[in-house]
Short mmCIF file of C-alpha atoms in Angstrom, two decimals:
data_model
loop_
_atom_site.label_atom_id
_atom_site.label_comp_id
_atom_site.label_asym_id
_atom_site.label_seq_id
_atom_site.Cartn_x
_atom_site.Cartn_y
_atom_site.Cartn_z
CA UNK A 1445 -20.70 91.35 2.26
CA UNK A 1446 -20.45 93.04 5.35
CA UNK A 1447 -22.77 95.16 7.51
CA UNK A 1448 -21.14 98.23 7.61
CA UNK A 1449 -21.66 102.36 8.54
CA UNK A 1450 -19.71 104.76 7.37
CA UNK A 1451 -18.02 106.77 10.17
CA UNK A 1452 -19.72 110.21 8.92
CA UNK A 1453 -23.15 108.44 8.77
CA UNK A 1454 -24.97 105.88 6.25
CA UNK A 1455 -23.48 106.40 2.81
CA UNK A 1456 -26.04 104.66 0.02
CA UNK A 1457 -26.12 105.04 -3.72
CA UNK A 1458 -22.30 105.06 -4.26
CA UNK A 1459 -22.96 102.71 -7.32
CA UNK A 1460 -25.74 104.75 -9.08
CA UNK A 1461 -22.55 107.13 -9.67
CA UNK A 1462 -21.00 104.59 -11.66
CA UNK A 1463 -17.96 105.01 -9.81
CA UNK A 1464 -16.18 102.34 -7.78
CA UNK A 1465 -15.09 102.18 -4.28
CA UNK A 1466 -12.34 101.54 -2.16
CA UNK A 1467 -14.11 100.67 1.46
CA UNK A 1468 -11.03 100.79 3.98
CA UNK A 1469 -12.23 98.90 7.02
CA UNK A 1470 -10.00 100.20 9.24
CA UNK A 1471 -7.80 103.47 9.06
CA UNK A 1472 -4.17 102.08 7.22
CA UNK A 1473 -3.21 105.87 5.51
CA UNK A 1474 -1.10 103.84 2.92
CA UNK A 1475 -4.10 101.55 1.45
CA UNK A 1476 -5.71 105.31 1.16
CA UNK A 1477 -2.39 106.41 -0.48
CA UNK A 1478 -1.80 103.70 -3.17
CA UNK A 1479 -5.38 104.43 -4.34
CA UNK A 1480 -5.14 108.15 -4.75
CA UNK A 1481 -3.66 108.26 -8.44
CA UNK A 1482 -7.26 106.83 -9.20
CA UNK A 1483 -9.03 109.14 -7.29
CA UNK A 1484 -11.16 110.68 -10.20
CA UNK A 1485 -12.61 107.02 -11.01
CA UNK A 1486 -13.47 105.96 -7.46
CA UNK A 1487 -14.22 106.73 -3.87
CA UNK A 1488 -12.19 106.23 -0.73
CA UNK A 1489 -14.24 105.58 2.28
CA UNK A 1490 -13.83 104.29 6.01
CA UNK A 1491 -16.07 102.36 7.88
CA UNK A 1492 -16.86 100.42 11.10
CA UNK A 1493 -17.36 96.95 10.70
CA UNK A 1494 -17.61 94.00 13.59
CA UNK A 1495 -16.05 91.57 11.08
CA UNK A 1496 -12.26 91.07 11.39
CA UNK A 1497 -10.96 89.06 8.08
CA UNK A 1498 -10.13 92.17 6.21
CA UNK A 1499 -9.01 95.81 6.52
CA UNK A 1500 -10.24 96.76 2.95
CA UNK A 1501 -12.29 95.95 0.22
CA UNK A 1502 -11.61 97.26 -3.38
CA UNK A 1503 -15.42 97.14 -5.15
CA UNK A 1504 -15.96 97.91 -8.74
CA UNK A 1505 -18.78 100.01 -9.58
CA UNK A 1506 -20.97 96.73 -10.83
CA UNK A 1507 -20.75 95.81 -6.79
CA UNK A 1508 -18.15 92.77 -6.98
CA UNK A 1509 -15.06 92.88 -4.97
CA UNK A 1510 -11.91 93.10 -7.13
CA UNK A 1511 -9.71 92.83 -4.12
CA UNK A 1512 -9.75 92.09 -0.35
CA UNK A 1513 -7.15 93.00 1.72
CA UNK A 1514 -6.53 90.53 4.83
CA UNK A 1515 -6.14 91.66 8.25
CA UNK A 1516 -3.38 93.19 9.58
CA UNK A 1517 -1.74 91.48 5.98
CA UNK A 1518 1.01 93.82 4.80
CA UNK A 1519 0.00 95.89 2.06
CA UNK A 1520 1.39 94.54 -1.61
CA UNK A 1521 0.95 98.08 -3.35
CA UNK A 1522 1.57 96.38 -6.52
CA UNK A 1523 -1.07 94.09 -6.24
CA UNK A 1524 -3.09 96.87 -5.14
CA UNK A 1525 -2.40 99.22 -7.86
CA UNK A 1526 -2.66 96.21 -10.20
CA UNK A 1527 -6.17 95.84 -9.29
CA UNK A 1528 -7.09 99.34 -9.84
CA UNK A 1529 -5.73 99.06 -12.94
CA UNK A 1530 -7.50 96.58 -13.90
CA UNK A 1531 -10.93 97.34 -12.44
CA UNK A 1532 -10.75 101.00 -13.16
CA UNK A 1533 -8.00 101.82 -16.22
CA UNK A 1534 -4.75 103.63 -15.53
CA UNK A 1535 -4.88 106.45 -13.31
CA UNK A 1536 -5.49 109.71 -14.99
#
C-alpha cells in the first residue's frame, strides 16, 4: 500500500467505522461520480501520493483492495460499479 496524506490533513481510523473507502489518488470527478449511489456505505477521499501506477483504489472496510484503477486508464464504470456491488451491496 501506499504512503499517502489526505489533502485536508492525516485521515486515520476510517476502518474502525466499518465503512469502506474509495481513495481517489488523483482528482478524476467521474471515479467520484460512479461511486456516489453508494455513498451511505463508504467514503470518498483524495489524496497525494508520489506513486504513479494508479489513480484510485477501491478498499473494503476489512482493508483489502477490491479494485485498482490504473493510471490515466479510462474509467470502465461498469466494472467500477460492479465492484461496489460486490464489496459493499447495491446502492441504497
Amino acid at each position: 500500500m501506499p504512503r499517502f496524506c489526505a489533502c485536508s490533513g492525516w485521515w486515520g481510523g476510517w476502518n474502525s467505522n466499518g465503512r469502506g473507502l474509495l481513495l481517489g489518488l488523483v482528482e478524476r470527478a467521474e471515479v467520484r461520480d460512479a461511486a456516489a449511489a453508494w455513498a451511505g456505505r463508504g467514503d470518498t477521499v483524495t489524496a497525494r501520493t508520489d506513486r504513479v501506477d494508479v489513480d484510485a483504489l477501491l478498499i473494503r472496510p476489512d482493508g483489502c483492495v477490491a479494485l485498482a484503477l490504473p493510471t490515466g486508464r479510462d474509467l470502465d464504470a461498469t466494472t467500477l460499479v460492479r465492484a461496489l456491488g460486490t464489496s459493499f451491496g447495491q446502492p441504497a
